mmCIF file of C-alpha atoms in Angstrom:
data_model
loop_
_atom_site.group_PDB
_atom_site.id
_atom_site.type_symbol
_atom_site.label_atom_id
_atom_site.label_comp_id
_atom_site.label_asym_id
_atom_site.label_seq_id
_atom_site.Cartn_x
_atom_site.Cartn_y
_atom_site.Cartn_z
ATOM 1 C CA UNK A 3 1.630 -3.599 11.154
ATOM 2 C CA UNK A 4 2.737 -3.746 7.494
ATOM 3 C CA UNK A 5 0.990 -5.406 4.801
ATOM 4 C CA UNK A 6 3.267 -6.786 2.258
ATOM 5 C CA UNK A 7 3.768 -8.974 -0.863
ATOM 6 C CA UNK A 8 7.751 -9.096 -1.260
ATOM 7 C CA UNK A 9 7.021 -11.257 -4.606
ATOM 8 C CA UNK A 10 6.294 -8.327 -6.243
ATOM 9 C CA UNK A 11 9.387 -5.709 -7.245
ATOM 10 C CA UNK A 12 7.471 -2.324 -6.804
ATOM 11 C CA UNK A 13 5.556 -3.634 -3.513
ATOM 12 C CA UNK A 14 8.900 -5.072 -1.662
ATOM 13 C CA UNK A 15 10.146 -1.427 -2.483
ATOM 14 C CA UNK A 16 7.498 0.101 -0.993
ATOM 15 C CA UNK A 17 7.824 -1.627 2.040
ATOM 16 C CA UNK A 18 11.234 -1.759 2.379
ATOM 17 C CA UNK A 19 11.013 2.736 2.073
ATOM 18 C CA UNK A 20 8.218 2.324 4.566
ATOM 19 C CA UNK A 21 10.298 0.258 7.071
ATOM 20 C CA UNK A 22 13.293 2.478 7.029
ATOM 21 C CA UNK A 23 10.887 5.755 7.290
ATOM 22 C CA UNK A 24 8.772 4.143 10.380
ATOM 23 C CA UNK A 25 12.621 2.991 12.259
ATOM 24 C CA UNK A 26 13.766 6.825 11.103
ATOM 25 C CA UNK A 27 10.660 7.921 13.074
ATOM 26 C CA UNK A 28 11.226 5.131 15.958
ATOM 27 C CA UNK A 29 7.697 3.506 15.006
ATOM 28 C CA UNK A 30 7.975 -0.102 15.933
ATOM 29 C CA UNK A 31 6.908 -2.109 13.499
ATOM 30 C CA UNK A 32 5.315 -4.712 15.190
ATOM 31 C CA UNK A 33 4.574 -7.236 12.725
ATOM 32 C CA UNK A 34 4.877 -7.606 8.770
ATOM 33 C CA UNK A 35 2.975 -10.102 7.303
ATOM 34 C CA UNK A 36 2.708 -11.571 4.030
ATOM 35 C CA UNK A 37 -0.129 -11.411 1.608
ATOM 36 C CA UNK A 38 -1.201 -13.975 -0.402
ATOM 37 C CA UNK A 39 -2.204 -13.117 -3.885
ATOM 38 C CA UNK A 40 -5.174 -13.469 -5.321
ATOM 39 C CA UNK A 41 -7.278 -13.183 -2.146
ATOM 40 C CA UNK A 42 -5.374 -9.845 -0.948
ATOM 41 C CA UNK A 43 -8.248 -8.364 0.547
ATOM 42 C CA UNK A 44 -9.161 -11.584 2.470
ATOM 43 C CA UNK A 45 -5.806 -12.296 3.826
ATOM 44 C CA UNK A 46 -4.954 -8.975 4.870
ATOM 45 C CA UNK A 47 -8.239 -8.832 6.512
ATOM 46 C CA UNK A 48 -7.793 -12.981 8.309
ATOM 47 C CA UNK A 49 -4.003 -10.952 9.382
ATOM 48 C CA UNK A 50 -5.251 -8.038 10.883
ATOM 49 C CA UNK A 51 -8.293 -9.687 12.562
ATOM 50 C CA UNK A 52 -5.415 -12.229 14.312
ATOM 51 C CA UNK A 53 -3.685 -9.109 15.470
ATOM 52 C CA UNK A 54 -6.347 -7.187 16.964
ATOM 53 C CA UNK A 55 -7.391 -10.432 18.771
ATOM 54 C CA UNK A 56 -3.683 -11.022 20.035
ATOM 55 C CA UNK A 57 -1.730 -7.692 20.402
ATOM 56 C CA UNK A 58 -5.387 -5.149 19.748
ATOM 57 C CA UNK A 59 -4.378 -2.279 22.498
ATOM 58 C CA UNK A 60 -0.627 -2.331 20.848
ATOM 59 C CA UNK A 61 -1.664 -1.736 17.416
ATOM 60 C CA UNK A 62 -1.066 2.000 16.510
ATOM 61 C CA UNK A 63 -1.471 2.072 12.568
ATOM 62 C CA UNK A 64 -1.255 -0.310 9.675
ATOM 63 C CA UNK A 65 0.608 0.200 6.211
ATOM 64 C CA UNK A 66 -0.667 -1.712 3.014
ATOM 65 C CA UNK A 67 1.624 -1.451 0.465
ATOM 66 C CA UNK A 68 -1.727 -1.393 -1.659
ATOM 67 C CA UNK A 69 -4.786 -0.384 -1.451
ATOM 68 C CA UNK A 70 -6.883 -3.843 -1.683
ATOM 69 C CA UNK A 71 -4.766 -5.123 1.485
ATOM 70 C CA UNK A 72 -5.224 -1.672 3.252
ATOM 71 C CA UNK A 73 -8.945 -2.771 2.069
ATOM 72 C CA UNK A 74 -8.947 -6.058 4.245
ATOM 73 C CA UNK A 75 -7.250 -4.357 7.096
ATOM 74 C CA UNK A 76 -9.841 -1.521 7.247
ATOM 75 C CA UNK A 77 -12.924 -4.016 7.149
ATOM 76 C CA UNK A 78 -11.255 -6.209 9.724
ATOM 77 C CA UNK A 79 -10.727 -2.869 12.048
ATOM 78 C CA UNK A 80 -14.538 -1.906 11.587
ATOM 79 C CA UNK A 81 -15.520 -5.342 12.423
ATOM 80 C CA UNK A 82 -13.933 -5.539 15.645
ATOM 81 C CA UNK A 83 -15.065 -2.216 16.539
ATOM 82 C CA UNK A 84 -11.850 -0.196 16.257
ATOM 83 C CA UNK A 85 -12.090 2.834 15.213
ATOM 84 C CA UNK A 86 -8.254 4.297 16.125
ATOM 85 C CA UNK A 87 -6.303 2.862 13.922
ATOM 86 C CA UNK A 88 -5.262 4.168 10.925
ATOM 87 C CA UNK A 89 -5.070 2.747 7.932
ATOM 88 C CA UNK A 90 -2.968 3.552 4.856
ATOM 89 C CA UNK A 91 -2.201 1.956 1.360
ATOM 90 C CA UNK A 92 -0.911 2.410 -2.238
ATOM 91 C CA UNK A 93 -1.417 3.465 -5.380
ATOM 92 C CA UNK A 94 -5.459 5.627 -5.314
ATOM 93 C CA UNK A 95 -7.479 3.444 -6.520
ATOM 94 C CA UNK A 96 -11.142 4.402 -6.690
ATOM 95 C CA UNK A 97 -12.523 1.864 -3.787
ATOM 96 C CA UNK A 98 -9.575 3.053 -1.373
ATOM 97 C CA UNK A 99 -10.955 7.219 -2.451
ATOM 98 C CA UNK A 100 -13.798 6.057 -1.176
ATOM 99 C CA UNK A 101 -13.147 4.876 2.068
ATOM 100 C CA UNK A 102 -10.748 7.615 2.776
ATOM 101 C CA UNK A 103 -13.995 9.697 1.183
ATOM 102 C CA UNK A 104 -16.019 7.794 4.145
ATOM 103 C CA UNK A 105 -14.044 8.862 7.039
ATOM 104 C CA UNK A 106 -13.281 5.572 8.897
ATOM 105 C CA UNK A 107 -9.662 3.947 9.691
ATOM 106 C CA UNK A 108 -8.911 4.073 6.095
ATOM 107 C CA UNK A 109 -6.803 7.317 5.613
ATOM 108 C CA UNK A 110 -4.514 7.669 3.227
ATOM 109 C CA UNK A 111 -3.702 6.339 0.210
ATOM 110 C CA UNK A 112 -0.648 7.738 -2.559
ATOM 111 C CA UNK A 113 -1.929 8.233 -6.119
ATOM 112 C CA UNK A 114 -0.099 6.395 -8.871
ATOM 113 C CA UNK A 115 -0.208 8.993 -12.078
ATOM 114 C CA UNK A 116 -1.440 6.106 -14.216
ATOM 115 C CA UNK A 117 -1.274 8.268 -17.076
ATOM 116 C CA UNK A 118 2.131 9.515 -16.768
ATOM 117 C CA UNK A 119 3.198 5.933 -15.787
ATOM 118 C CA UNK A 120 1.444 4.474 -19.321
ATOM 119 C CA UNK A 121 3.429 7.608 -21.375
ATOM 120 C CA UNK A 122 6.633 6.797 -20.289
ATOM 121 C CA UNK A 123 6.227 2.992 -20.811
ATOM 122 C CA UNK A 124 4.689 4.340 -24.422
ATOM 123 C CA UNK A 125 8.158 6.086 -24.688
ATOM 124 C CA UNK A 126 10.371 3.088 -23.569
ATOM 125 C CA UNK A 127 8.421 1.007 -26.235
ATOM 126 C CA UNK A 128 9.027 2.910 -28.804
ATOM 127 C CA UNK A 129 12.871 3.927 -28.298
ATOM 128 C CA UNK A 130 13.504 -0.218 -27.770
ATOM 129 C CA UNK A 131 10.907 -0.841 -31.521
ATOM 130 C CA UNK A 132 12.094 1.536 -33.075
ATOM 131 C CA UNK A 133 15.352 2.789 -32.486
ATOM 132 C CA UNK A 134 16.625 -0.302 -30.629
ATOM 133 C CA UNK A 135 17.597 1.702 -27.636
ATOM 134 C CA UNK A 136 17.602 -0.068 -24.030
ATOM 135 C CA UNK A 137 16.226 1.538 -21.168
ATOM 136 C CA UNK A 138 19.120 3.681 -19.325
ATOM 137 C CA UNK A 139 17.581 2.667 -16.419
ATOM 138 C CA UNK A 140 15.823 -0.912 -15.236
ATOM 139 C CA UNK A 141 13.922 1.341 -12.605
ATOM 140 C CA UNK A 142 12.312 4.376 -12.995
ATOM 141 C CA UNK A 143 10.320 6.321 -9.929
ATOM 142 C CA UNK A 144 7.456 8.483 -11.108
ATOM 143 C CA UNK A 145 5.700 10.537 -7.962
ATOM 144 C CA UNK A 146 2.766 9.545 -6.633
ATOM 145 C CA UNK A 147 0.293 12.008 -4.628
ATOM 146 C CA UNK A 148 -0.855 11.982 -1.435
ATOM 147 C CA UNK A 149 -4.381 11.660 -0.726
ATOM 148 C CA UNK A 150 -6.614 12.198 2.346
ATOM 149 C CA UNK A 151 -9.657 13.087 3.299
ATOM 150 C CA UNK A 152 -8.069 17.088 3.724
#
């Protein structure tokens, strides 16, 4: 199952790398869903809880492409008892370190480099202010880090 919010740019990117890695590895995918926002947590938790209760023995791992509806997911798993499925999201934030810290289905999560993502916005400020330059590029990619319990 992936957990997604195409509305967003970075998080309809995210999902759209996941999907092609997941058909790469022939992982079915075998539902993406749509999370509302605000209430991520909640929906992605009302989403997964309708999954386990339809398709439960099919479900082999859910994506969250972040960590509050990777949140949901994970309390909706523990609720129903499942303890199997893993669980990953995006972007290391401190509740999501500490669920992968806890050792249930939540078990990954990639880092964002928040400072590193806050210096080169600092930099794109100040050559648009100050020397009137544009961006050369409307996206830039900064790596993330893996993190897991290991």
């Amino acid at each position: 199952m992936m957990l997604t919010h195409d509305p967003h740019p970075g998080v309809k990117a995210r999902a759209e790398g996941a999907r092609a890695v997941f058909e790469a590895a022939g992982i079915e995918v075998l539902e993406a869903k749509h999370v509302e926002v605000p209430g991520p947590v909640e929906n992605a938790r009302a989403s997964v809880q309708d999954l386990v209760s339809a398709r439960g023995d099919d479900i082999t791992g859910i994506w969250g492409g972040w960590d509050e509806p990777a949140l949901g997911a994970t309390q909706a798993l523990e609720a129903a008892g499942v303890s199997d499925v893993p669980v990953v999201g995006v972007d290391g934030q401190d509740f999501a370190l500490a669920e992968i810290d806890k050792g249930g289905p939540f078990v990954a999560t990639v880092k964002q480099d928040w400072a590193a993502i806050a210096a080169e916005v600092a930099e794109l400020v100040e050559a648009k202010v100050v020397d009137g330059q544009d961006p050369a590029e409307s996206n830039i990619e900064l790596p993330g880090t893996l993190v897991t319990a290991d």
